[in-house]
Amino acid sequence: MIVMKFGGTSVQDKAAICRVIEAVAKHQDRKPIIVLSAMAGATNGLLRIGDFAYQGKRAEAEAISGQLRDHHLTVAEQLLTGPRLEKAQAFISQCFSEIANIIQGLYLLGECSSRTKDALAAFGERLSTSVFTEALLERGYQSALVDSRELIRTDNSFTQAVVLQDISFPLLRQRLTPLLDAGKIPVLQGFIGSTSDGITTTIGRGGSDYTASLVGAAVNADEIQIWTDVPGILTTDPRIVPKVYKIKTISFAEASELAYFGAKVLHPSTLLPAVTRNIPVQVCNSFAIDKPGTFISAKGVSSKTPIKAIACKKGITIINIYSTRMFLAHGFLLRIFEAFEKYRTVVDVVSTSEVNVSLTIDSTARLEQILEELRKFADVEVEHDAAVICAVGEDVRNTPGVAGRIFSAVSSINVRMISQGASRINVTFLVGGNRMEEAVRALHNEFFQAPDPATFEPC
Ligand code: ADP
Ligand code: ASP
Ligand code: MG
């Protein structure tokens, strides 16, 4: 059993879907379970429909809806014929008439709740999987469309719902095992789930990777494959550095750090379920289906190039906390973290000095309340628009001079904060958001002029 997840660009049009079918056919004897994202641009489009509609811009909302409907209909017409085409057309029309009703409702109400956002966003995956399943059937593959909302049970934190694994895993097994035993290829939507009341939820942007990994863990798959539009995990974001390398093998720990600190190729939660069951993950290129991608597994691979990759993320807020009264006093750190806990805000990077504690957050939704809490016992300063940069590699641990090379490479840039995790496989630091690209290029240049060919491959 394997799980094959295909992202938005991998299912964006007829050509892409045909490549996906070829990839699935190649792995047919490994009992694949397919998890799909929405077609590229669909989720953003659906969310924009919601925004325009509640802001009274009905024509704009309807225009996007029309474009999305036409695109899905075109892809269906190109892939399907006869009753299968009719079935897909009927489903697409039904979805867009429901979307028209939502537009009307939002327009009248003048607001869009997170719950409605999820209902809208979920159409993307529901549409892509429905067209794709028919396309598989049309080509003679026994496939079965499965509604993830019946199997992925979540809480009701709409747009960021938490998956309840204890309920979802047995449901996934009960539904998927008989299909696989009957020789069928199950096709599921990534990204979506539902509450115990059957209300549609989504598990966070980019969440289809996480769905794939949850499905893999539930059925104890032999491998989880994340198919995307690049050759694998690369030495950094190819949109920042054009000449990047593919990493052949990387450890769970390294890949988790990269995903967490902004490497968009993997949703940050993807590897957790895989690690728990020790299921290998492979990141593959759906545009070159015969080429091996990046293998992620429990065992670390040592390399002559100490850094495996550089991740980065903008829009970070730094909070500097000073307290002469409280510093070093028993319970000071506890009080700080209680403030973040109370407002359910994740702290990413922490660094302390004799007189202050600095930490970073990604979400500023509850910043004001957190600051109010902290100001009860400390002086607080906030810096917005920072960027976090994270250089990751198992060999950072035992190679002297890596930190020296990192900070020499970015010596012309003001570094705001530095941190290294307990596992010492990363060096993380913050710079102003406007200097991020420059810093990443400088670092990449320092470490990847001629990277170890045993670990890296040009792409
Ligand atoms: P999908 O739709 O397949 O889920 P995403 O757009 O979510 O694809 O993720 C793939 C993209 O991640 C790549 O096109 C690339 O631009 C970006 N990316 C950022 N950092 C990395 C990295 N280190 N390795 C590979 N891709 C990266
Ligand atoms: N379609 C969703 C998104 O764009 C989920 C995903 O692609 O993983 O965020
Ligand atoms: Mg993605």
Short mmCIF file of C-alpha atoms and ligand atoms in Angstrom, two decimals:
data_model
loop_
_atom_site.label_atom_id
_atom_site.label_comp_id
_atom_site.label_asym_id
_atom_site.label_seq_id
_atom_site.Cartn_x
_atom_site.Cartn_y
_atom_site.Cartn_z
CA MET A 1 0.00 0.00 0.00
CA ILE A 2 1.23 3.47 -0.84
CA VAL A 3 -0.30 6.94 -0.67
CA MET A 4 0.24 9.22 -3.67
CA LYS A 5 -0.63 12.88 -3.14
CA PHE A 6 -0.73 15.26 -6.09
CA GLY A 7 -0.68 19.03 -5.59
CA GLY A 8 -2.53 21.77 -7.45
CA THR A 9 -0.20 22.20 -10.42
CA SER A 10 -0.05 18.42 -10.80
CA VAL A 11 -3.81 18.32 -11.53
CA GLN A 12 -4.25 21.75 -13.09
CA ASP A 13 -5.25 20.70 -16.62
CA LYS A 14 -5.68 17.79 -18.99
CA ALA A 15 -1.96 17.29 -19.64
CA ALA A 16 -1.16 17.32 -15.92
CA ILE A 17 -3.96 14.88 -15.08
CA CYS A 18 -2.79 12.51 -17.83
CA ARG A 19 0.71 12.53 -16.33
CA VAL A 20 -0.77 11.78 -12.92
CA ILE A 21 -2.71 8.84 -14.35
CA GLU A 22 0.52 7.56 -15.87
CA ALA A 23 2.26 7.83 -12.49
CA VAL A 24 -0.61 6.02 -10.77
CA ALA A 25 -0.57 3.28 -13.43
CA LYS A 26 3.15 2.79 -12.85
CA HIS A 27 2.53 2.13 -9.17
CA GLN A 28 -0.69 0.17 -9.60
CA ASP A 29 0.69 -3.05 -8.15
CA ARG A 30 1.61 -1.23 -4.92
CA LYS A 31 -2.07 -0.59 -4.13
CA PRO A 32 -2.07 3.21 -4.38
CA ILE A 33 -4.44 5.47 -2.47
CA ILE A 34 -4.72 8.84 -4.20
CA VAL A 35 -5.03 12.16 -2.36
CA LEU A 36 -5.58 15.24 -4.51
CA SER A 37 -5.43 19.00 -4.05
CA ALA A 38 -7.70 21.40 -5.86
CA MET A 39 -6.61 22.40 -9.37
CA ALA A 40 -3.97 25.18 -9.23
CA GLY A 41 -5.55 28.52 -8.34
CA ALA A 42 -8.93 27.04 -7.40
CA THR A 43 -8.61 27.45 -3.60
CA ASN A 44 -7.43 31.05 -3.94
CA GLY A 45 -10.23 31.72 -6.44
CA LEU A 46 -12.90 30.25 -4.17
CA LEU A 47 -11.69 32.29 -1.19
CA ARG A 48 -11.67 35.45 -3.32
CA ILE A 49 -15.25 34.68 -4.33
CA GLY A 50 -16.16 34.77 -0.63
CA ASP A 51 -14.31 38.04 -0.05
CA PHE A 52 -15.81 39.80 -3.05
CA ALA A 53 -19.32 38.56 -2.28
CA TYR A 54 -19.47 39.80 1.31
CA GLN A 55 -17.86 43.11 0.31
CA GLY A 56 -20.77 43.69 -2.06
CA LYS A 57 -18.68 43.05 -5.19
CA ARG A 58 -21.02 40.50 -6.57
CA ALA A 59 -20.05 40.85 -10.24
CA GLU A 60 -16.40 40.16 -9.39
CA ALA A 61 -17.37 37.11 -7.33
CA GLU A 62 -19.52 35.79 -10.15
CA ALA A 63 -16.78 36.41 -12.70
CA ILE A 64 -14.29 34.25 -10.78
CA SER A 65 -16.92 31.59 -10.22
CA GLY A 66 -17.64 31.57 -13.97
CA GLN A 67 -13.96 31.19 -14.82
CA LEU A 68 -13.53 28.32 -12.38
CA ARG A 69 -16.65 26.57 -13.66
CA ASP A 70 -15.51 26.94 -17.28
CA HIS A 71 -12.06 25.62 -16.47
CA HIS A 72 -13.41 22.52 -14.73
CA LEU A 73 -15.91 21.91 -17.53
CA THR A 74 -13.17 22.26 -20.16
CA VAL A 75 -10.88 19.81 -18.38
CA ALA A 76 -13.77 17.37 -17.97
CA GLU A 77 -14.67 17.64 -21.68
CA GLN A 78 -11.06 17.04 -22.65
CA LEU A 79 -10.72 13.95 -20.48
CA LEU A 80 -14.15 12.31 -20.56
CA THR A 81 -16.86 11.12 -22.90
CA GLY A 82 -20.43 9.77 -22.77
CA PRO A 83 -22.10 9.09 -19.42
CA ARG A 84 -18.89 9.81 -17.46
CA LEU A 85 -18.67 13.25 -19.00
CA GLU A 86 -22.35 13.80 -18.24
CA LYS A 87 -21.84 12.73 -14.65
CA ALA A 88 -18.90 15.09 -14.20
CA GLN A 89 -20.75 17.95 -15.91
CA ALA A 90 -23.76 17.44 -13.63
CA PHE A 91 -21.55 17.49 -10.54
CA ILE A 92 -19.65 20.62 -11.68
CA SER A 93 -22.96 22.41 -12.42
CA GLN A 94 -24.37 21.39 -9.06
CA CYS A 95 -21.28 22.71 -7.23
CA PHE A 96 -21.41 26.04 -9.03
CA SER A 97 -25.09 26.49 -8.39
CA GLU A 98 -24.37 25.92 -4.67
CA ILE A 99 -21.55 28.48 -4.98
CA ALA A 100 -24.02 30.93 -6.58
CA ASN A 101 -26.31 30.50 -3.57
CA ILE A 102 -23.40 31.14 -1.20
CA ILE A 103 -22.47 34.30 -3.16
CA GLN A 104 -26.06 35.52 -2.83
CA GLY A 105 -26.10 34.76 0.92
CA LEU A 106 -22.79 36.50 1.60
CA TYR A 107 -23.80 39.49 -0.50
CA LEU A 108 -26.95 39.93 1.54
CA LEU A 109 -25.29 39.28 4.89
CA GLY A 110 -22.23 41.43 4.29
CA GLU A 111 -19.96 39.03 6.16
CA CYS A 112 -18.20 35.73 5.60
CA SER A 113 -17.61 33.41 8.54
CA SER A 114 -14.69 31.00 8.72
CA ARG A 115 -17.22 28.20 8.43
CA THR A 116 -18.47 29.56 5.11
CA LYS A 117 -14.88 30.06 3.93
CA ASP A 118 -14.30 26.35 4.51
CA ALA A 119 -17.48 25.36 2.72
CA LEU A 120 -16.34 27.44 -0.25
CA ALA A 121 -12.71 26.30 -0.25
CA ALA A 122 -13.74 22.64 -0.06
CA PHE A 123 -15.32 22.81 -3.52
CA GLY A 124 -11.81 22.90 -5.01
CA GLU A 125 -10.83 19.42 -3.84
CA ARG A 126 -14.35 18.05 -4.33
CA LEU A 127 -14.25 19.13 -7.98
CA SER A 128 -10.72 17.95 -8.80
CA THR A 129 -11.26 14.50 -7.28
CA SER A 130 -14.57 14.02 -9.02
CA VAL A 131 -13.14 14.78 -12.48
CA PHE A 132 -10.02 12.72 -11.75
CA THR A 133 -11.93 9.64 -10.59
CA GLU A 134 -14.00 9.65 -13.77
CA ALA A 135 -10.82 10.05 -15.82
CA LEU A 136 -9.32 6.97 -14.15
CA LEU A 137 -12.50 4.97 -14.78
CA GLU A 138 -12.61 6.15 -18.39
CA ARG A 139 -9.14 4.70 -18.90
CA GLY A 140 -10.13 1.37 -17.43
CA TYR A 141 -8.75 1.72 -13.88
CA GLN A 142 -11.10 0.58 -11.14
CA SER A 143 -11.25 3.63 -8.92
CA ALA A 144 -13.59 4.84 -6.21
CA LEU A 145 -14.23 8.40 -5.13
CA VAL A 146 -14.18 8.68 -1.36
CA ASP A 147 -15.48 11.74 0.50
CA SER A 148 -12.76 12.71 2.97
CA ARG A 149 -15.36 14.55 5.03
CA GLU A 150 -16.78 11.21 6.09
CA LEU A 151 -13.36 10.01 7.30
CA ILE A 152 -11.24 12.95 8.41
CA ARG A 153 -12.90 14.07 11.63
CA THR A 154 -11.79 17.44 12.97
CA ASP A 155 -12.63 19.94 15.67
CA ASN A 156 -14.51 23.09 14.67
CA SER A 157 -11.57 25.52 14.38
CA PHE A 158 -12.66 26.40 10.86
CA THR A 159 -9.86 27.18 8.36
CA GLN A 160 -7.29 25.60 10.74
CA ALA A 161 -9.19 22.57 12.00
CA VAL A 162 -7.34 20.05 14.14
CA VAL A 163 -7.64 16.47 12.92
CA LEU A 164 -8.88 14.04 15.56
CA GLN A 165 -6.68 11.07 14.73
CA ASP A 166 -8.24 8.62 17.18
CA ILE A 167 -11.55 8.93 15.37
CA SER A 168 -10.24 9.45 11.84
CA PHE A 169 -7.76 6.58 11.68
CA PRO A 170 -10.27 3.75 12.28
CA LEU A 171 -12.72 5.41 9.88
CA LEU A 172 -10.04 5.60 7.20
CA ARG A 173 -9.07 1.96 7.69
CA GLN A 174 -12.67 0.72 7.65
CA ARG A 175 -13.42 2.56 4.43
CA LEU A 176 -10.16 2.12 2.50
CA THR A 177 -9.20 -1.48 3.28
CA PRO A 178 -12.21 -3.13 1.54
CA LEU A 179 -11.70 -0.91 -1.52
CA LEU A 180 -8.03 -1.89 -1.75
CA ASP A 181 -8.89 -5.55 -1.19
CA ALA A 182 -11.34 -5.31 -4.09
CA GLY A 183 -8.51 -4.02 -6.31
CA LYS A 184 -9.88 -0.47 -6.44
CA ILE A 185 -7.89 2.77 -6.39
CA PRO A 186 -9.44 5.07 -3.76
CA VAL A 187 -9.36 8.79 -4.58
CA LEU A 188 -9.71 11.22 -1.65
CA GLN A 189 -9.72 14.97 -1.25
CA GLY A 190 -6.81 16.48 0.60
CA PHE A 191 -7.26 19.50 2.88
CA ILE A 192 -10.88 18.89 3.89
CA GLY A 193 -12.64 17.14 6.75
CA SER A 194 -15.72 17.60 8.86
CA THR A 195 -16.81 18.06 12.44
CA SER A 196 -18.78 15.41 14.31
CA ASP A 197 -21.92 17.31 13.19
CA GLY A 198 -20.92 16.85 9.57
CA ILE A 199 -19.95 20.50 8.99
CA THR A 200 -17.19 20.86 6.39
CA THR A 201 -13.81 22.06 7.68
CA THR A 202 -10.35 22.63 6.21
CA ILE A 203 -7.10 21.84 7.95
CA GLY A 204 -5.00 24.86 6.90
CA ARG A 205 -3.56 26.06 3.59
CA GLY A 206 -1.34 23.52 1.90
CA GLY A 207 -2.96 20.86 4.08
CA SER A 208 -3.31 18.15 1.44
CA ASP A 209 0.22 16.99 2.24
CA TYR A 210 -0.92 16.49 5.81
CA THR A 211 -4.02 14.58 4.69
CA ALA A 212 -1.78 12.23 2.69
CA SER A 213 0.40 11.59 5.65
CA LEU A 214 -2.58 10.97 7.94
CA VAL A 215 -4.03 8.50 5.46
CA GLY A 216 -0.63 6.80 5.17
CA ALA A 217 -0.32 6.48 8.94
CA ALA A 218 -3.91 5.22 9.30
CA VAL A 219 -3.42 2.35 6.85
CA ASN A 220 0.24 1.84 7.74
CA ALA A 221 1.35 2.48 4.16
CA ASP A 222 4.73 1.33 2.84
CA GLU A 223 5.44 4.79 1.47
CA ILE A 224 3.87 8.25 1.28
CA GLN A 225 4.61 10.04 -1.98
CA ILE A 226 4.14 13.80 -2.27
CA TRP A 227 4.04 14.64 -5.98
CA THR A 228 4.62 18.29 -6.84
CA ASP A 229 5.97 20.66 -9.49
CA VAL A 230 9.68 20.54 -8.57
CA PRO A 231 12.15 17.60 -8.63
CA GLY A 232 12.05 17.07 -4.86
CA ILE A 233 13.24 18.95 -1.80
CA LEU A 234 15.66 21.53 -3.12
CA THR A 235 18.59 23.28 -1.47
CA THR A 236 16.40 26.37 -1.18
CA ASP A 237 13.29 27.98 -2.63
CA PRO A 238 13.86 28.00 -6.42
CA ARG A 239 11.90 31.25 -6.67
CA ILE A 240 14.73 32.93 -4.73
CA VAL A 241 17.79 31.10 -6.07
CA PRO A 242 17.52 29.91 -9.68
CA LYS A 243 20.40 27.40 -9.55
CA VAL A 244 19.36 25.00 -6.82
CA TYR A 245 20.11 21.30 -6.28
CA LYS A 246 17.81 18.40 -5.49
CA ILE A 247 18.58 16.65 -2.21
CA LYS A 248 18.66 12.88 -2.77
CA THR A 249 18.03 11.78 0.82
CA ILE A 250 17.15 13.73 3.92
CA SER A 251 16.17 12.78 7.47
CA PHE A 252 12.72 13.31 9.02
CA ALA A 253 14.28 15.77 11.45
CA GLU A 254 15.92 17.83 8.72
CA ALA A 255 12.83 17.86 6.51
CA SER A 256 10.60 18.79 9.46
CA GLU A 257 12.76 21.80 10.29
CA LEU A 258 12.67 22.92 6.66
CA ALA A 259 8.89 22.52 6.41
CA TYR A 260 8.39 24.33 9.70
CA PHE A 261 10.56 27.28 8.70
CA GLY A 262 8.91 27.92 5.37
CA ALA A 263 9.91 25.36 2.69
CA LYS A 264 6.48 25.38 1.06
CA VAL A 265 7.08 22.03 -0.63
CA LEU A 266 5.86 20.28 2.55
CA HIS A 267 3.10 21.42 4.89
CA PRO A 268 4.69 21.78 8.36
CA SER A 269 2.61 18.97 9.90
CA THR A 270 3.20 16.49 7.08
CA LEU A 271 5.94 14.46 8.64
CA LEU A 272 4.47 13.97 12.12
CA PRO A 273 2.16 11.05 11.29
CA ALA A 274 4.83 9.48 9.09
CA VAL A 275 7.45 9.70 11.83
CA THR A 276 5.15 8.08 14.35
CA ARG A 277 4.77 5.00 12.16
CA ASN A 278 8.24 5.25 10.60
CA ILE A 279 6.79 5.42 7.08
CA PRO A 280 9.24 6.68 4.45
CA VAL A 281 8.15 9.76 2.52
CA GLN A 282 9.24 10.61 -1.00
CA VAL A 283 8.82 14.04 -2.62
CA CYS A 284 8.47 13.43 -6.38
CA ASN A 285 8.11 15.51 -9.53
CA SER A 286 4.84 15.00 -11.38
CA PHE A 287 6.42 16.60 -14.45
CA ALA A 288 9.14 13.90 -14.60
CA ILE A 289 7.46 10.79 -13.28
CA ASP A 290 10.31 8.36 -13.93
CA LYS A 291 12.90 10.28 -11.95
CA PRO A 292 13.44 9.54 -8.26
CA GLY A 293 12.59 12.41 -5.98
CA THR A 294 13.86 13.16 -2.48
CA PHE A 295 13.68 10.28 0.00
CA ILE A 296 12.86 11.24 3.57
CA SER A 297 13.45 8.62 6.22
CA ALA A 298 14.29 8.18 9.87
CA LYS A 299 17.99 7.61 9.29
CA GLY A 300 20.11 10.71 8.76
CA VAL A 301 22.57 10.77 5.90
CA SER A 302 25.91 12.38 6.48
CA SER A 303 27.21 14.68 3.76
CA LYS A 304 30.43 16.51 2.97
CA THR A 305 28.30 19.63 2.55
CA PRO A 306 27.20 20.31 6.14
CA ILE A 307 24.01 22.24 5.26
CA LYS A 308 21.31 20.30 3.38
CA ALA A 309 19.00 23.24 2.66
CA ILE A 310 17.96 26.74 3.60
CA ALA A 311 14.33 27.60 4.43
CA CYS A 312 12.91 31.06 4.92
CA LYS A 313 9.68 32.75 5.82
CA LYS A 314 8.52 36.37 5.83
CA GLY A 315 5.91 38.18 7.90
CA ILE A 316 7.43 37.22 11.24
CA THR A 317 6.94 39.35 14.35
CA ILE A 318 9.70 39.61 16.96
CA ILE A 319 8.70 40.33 20.55
CA ASN A 320 11.46 41.57 22.85
CA ILE A 321 10.68 41.31 26.54
CA TYR A 322 12.70 43.19 29.17
CA SER A 323 12.23 43.06 32.90
CA THR A 324 14.77 44.25 35.39
CA ARG A 325 12.32 43.48 38.19
CA MET A 326 11.59 39.94 37.19
CA PHE A 327 14.61 38.81 35.33
CA LEU A 328 16.07 35.56 36.57
CA ALA A 329 13.24 35.48 39.05
CA HIS A 330 11.63 32.16 39.49
CA GLY A 331 8.60 31.79 37.19
CA PHE A 332 9.51 34.59 34.75
CA LEU A 333 9.65 32.39 31.66
CA LEU A 334 6.54 30.58 32.80
CA ARG A 335 4.60 33.84 32.92
CA ILE A 336 5.82 34.75 29.45
CA PHE A 337 4.79 31.46 27.92
CA GLU A 338 1.48 31.45 29.77
CA ALA A 339 0.55 34.60 27.85
CA PHE A 340 1.11 32.82 24.54
CA GLU A 341 -0.62 29.69 25.76
CA LYS A 342 -3.64 31.67 26.91
CA TYR A 343 -4.08 33.17 23.44
CA ARG A 344 -3.16 29.96 21.63
CA THR A 345 -0.30 31.50 19.69
CA VAL A 346 2.65 29.41 18.60
CA VAL A 347 6.12 30.68 19.44
CA ASP A 348 8.67 29.69 16.80
CA VAL A 349 12.10 30.96 17.83
CA VAL A 350 13.27 31.86 21.32
CA SER A 351 16.50 33.44 22.47
CA THR A 352 17.46 34.81 25.86
CA SER A 353 20.15 37.12 27.20
CA GLU A 354 21.06 38.45 30.59
CA VAL A 355 18.44 41.17 30.37
CA ASN A 356 15.88 40.11 27.87
CA VAL A 357 13.96 37.34 26.18
CA SER A 358 13.21 37.56 22.46
CA LEU A 359 10.75 35.38 20.68
CA THR A 360 9.00 35.24 17.36
CA ILE A 361 5.45 34.53 16.27
CA ASP A 362 3.96 33.90 12.87
CA SER A 363 0.34 34.76 13.60
CA THR A 364 -0.47 38.21 14.98
CA ALA A 365 -4.21 37.52 15.35
CA ARG A 366 -4.01 37.76 19.17
CA LEU A 367 -0.95 40.02 19.44
CA GLU A 368 -2.69 42.88 21.23
CA GLN A 369 -4.04 40.61 23.99
CA ILE A 370 -0.64 38.94 24.40
CA LEU A 371 1.12 42.31 24.69
CA GLU A 372 -1.36 43.48 27.30
CA GLU A 373 -0.65 40.36 29.32
CA LEU A 374 3.15 40.72 29.03
CA ARG A 375 3.09 44.42 29.89
CA LYS A 376 1.70 43.55 33.30
CA PHE A 377 5.18 42.44 34.35
CA ALA A 378 7.68 43.52 31.69
CA ASP A 379 8.62 46.12 29.11
CA VAL A 380 7.85 44.90 25.65
CA GLU A 381 8.99 45.97 22.21
CA VAL A 382 7.62 44.63 18.94
CA GLU A 383 9.33 44.44 15.56
CA HIS A 384 7.13 43.63 12.57
CA ASP A 385 8.01 42.41 9.07
CA ALA A 386 10.99 40.29 10.01
CA ALA A 387 12.01 37.13 8.17
CA VAL A 388 13.28 33.90 9.63
CA ILE A 389 16.05 32.00 7.85
CA CYS A 390 16.92 28.47 8.83
CA ALA A 391 19.97 26.53 7.62
CA VAL A 392 19.47 22.82 8.23
CA GLY A 393 21.76 19.81 8.20
CA GLU A 394 22.53 16.83 10.44
CA ASP A 395 26.22 17.59 9.91
CA VAL A 396 25.94 21.06 11.46
CA ARG A 397 26.25 19.21 14.76
CA ASN A 398 29.71 17.85 14.17
CA THR A 399 31.27 20.23 11.66
CA PRO A 400 33.25 23.03 13.27
CA GLY A 401 32.96 26.48 11.75
CA VAL A 402 29.51 26.21 10.15
CA ALA A 403 28.07 29.08 12.18
CA GLY A 404 31.13 31.16 11.32
CA ARG A 405 30.59 30.54 7.61
CA ILE A 406 26.88 31.36 7.90
CA PHE A 407 27.34 34.68 9.64
CA SER A 408 30.32 35.72 7.50
CA ALA A 409 28.19 35.11 4.42
CA VAL A 410 25.50 37.48 5.70
CA SER A 411 27.89 39.90 7.41
CA SER A 412 26.52 42.92 5.54
CA ILE A 413 23.00 42.24 6.84
CA ASN A 414 21.78 43.17 10.30
CA VAL A 415 20.95 39.90 12.11
CA ARG A 416 18.24 40.47 14.75
CA MET A 417 18.13 37.20 16.61
CA ILE A 418 19.98 33.87 16.54
CA SER A 419 18.93 30.47 17.79
CA GLN A 420 19.99 26.87 17.51
CA GLY A 421 17.70 24.00 18.45
CA ALA A 422 18.71 21.42 21.06
CA SER A 423 19.29 18.84 18.33
CA ARG A 424 21.80 21.26 16.78
CA ILE A 425 20.80 20.38 13.25
CA ASN A 426 19.80 23.93 12.41
CA VAL A 427 21.04 27.46 12.71
CA THR A 428 18.13 29.88 12.70
CA PHE A 429 18.28 33.65 12.60
CA LEU A 430 16.12 36.66 11.83
CA VAL A 431 16.69 39.54 9.45
CA GLY A 432 14.49 42.38 8.19
CA GLY A 433 11.96 41.06 5.70
CA ASN A 434 13.39 43.26 2.95
CA ARG A 435 16.81 41.60 3.26
CA MET A 436 15.62 37.97 3.26
CA GLU A 437 16.23 37.11 -0.39
CA GLU A 438 19.68 38.67 -0.32
CA ALA A 439 20.59 36.70 2.81
CA VAL A 440 19.33 33.41 1.35
CA ARG A 441 21.29 33.96 -1.87
CA ALA A 442 24.45 34.75 0.07
CA LEU A 443 24.09 31.62 2.19
CA HIS A 444 23.31 29.41 -0.78
CA ASN A 445 26.33 30.75 -2.55
CA GLU A 446 28.51 29.98 0.47
CA PHE A 447 27.45 26.34 0.85
CA PHE A 448 26.33 25.15 -2.57
CA GLN A 449 29.02 26.21 -5.02
CA ALA A 450 29.98 22.55 -5.55
CA PRO A 451 27.86 20.46 -3.19
CA ASP A 452 28.65 16.84 -2.35
CA PRO A 453 27.43 14.78 -5.37
CA ALA A 454 26.62 11.87 -3.05
CA THR A 455 23.81 13.95 -1.51
CA PHE A 456 22.90 16.57 -4.09
CA GLU A 457 21.99 16.48 -7.75
CA PRO A 458 21.73 19.42 -10.17
CA CYS A 459 18.22 20.01 -11.49
P1 ADP B 1 1.78 21.62 -4.37
O1 ADP B 1 0.71 22.40 -5.03
O2 ADP B 1 2.27 20.47 -5.20
O3 ADP B 1 1.45 21.23 -2.97
P2 ADP B 1 3.39 23.81 -3.41
O4 ADP B 1 3.33 25.06 -4.23
O5 ADP B 1 2.60 23.79 -2.15
O6 ADP B 1 3.04 22.58 -4.35
O7 ADP B 1 4.91 23.47 -3.03
C1 ADP B 1 5.87 23.35 -4.05
C2 ADP B 1 6.63 24.66 -4.20
O8 ADP B 1 7.38 24.89 -3.01
C3 ADP B 1 7.68 24.66 -5.28
O9 ADP B 1 7.13 24.98 -6.54
C4 ADP B 1 8.68 25.70 -4.79
O10 ADP B 1 8.44 26.94 -5.40
C5 ADP B 1 8.38 25.86 -3.30
N1 ADP B 1 9.54 25.60 -2.44
C6 ADP B 1 9.97 26.42 -1.45
N2 ADP B 1 11.06 25.92 -0.86
C7 ADP B 1 11.34 24.74 -1.46
C8 ADP B 1 12.36 23.76 -1.29
N3 ADP B 1 13.32 23.86 -0.36
N4 ADP B 1 12.32 22.67 -2.10
C9 ADP B 1 11.37 22.54 -3.03
N5 ADP B 1 10.40 23.45 -3.26
C10 ADP B 1 10.36 24.55 -2.48
N1 ASP B 2 -5.91 23.37 -2.04
C1 ASP B 2 -5.44 23.71 -0.72
C2 ASP B 2 -4.62 24.98 -0.76
O1 ASP B 2 -4.42 25.54 -1.83
C3 ASP B 2 -4.70 22.58 -0.07
C4 ASP B 2 -3.44 22.12 -0.76
O2 ASP B 2 -3.19 22.48 -1.91
O3 ASP B 2 -2.67 21.38 -0.14
O4 ASP B 2 -4.19 25.43 0.25
MG MG B 3 1.50 22.33 -1.18
#
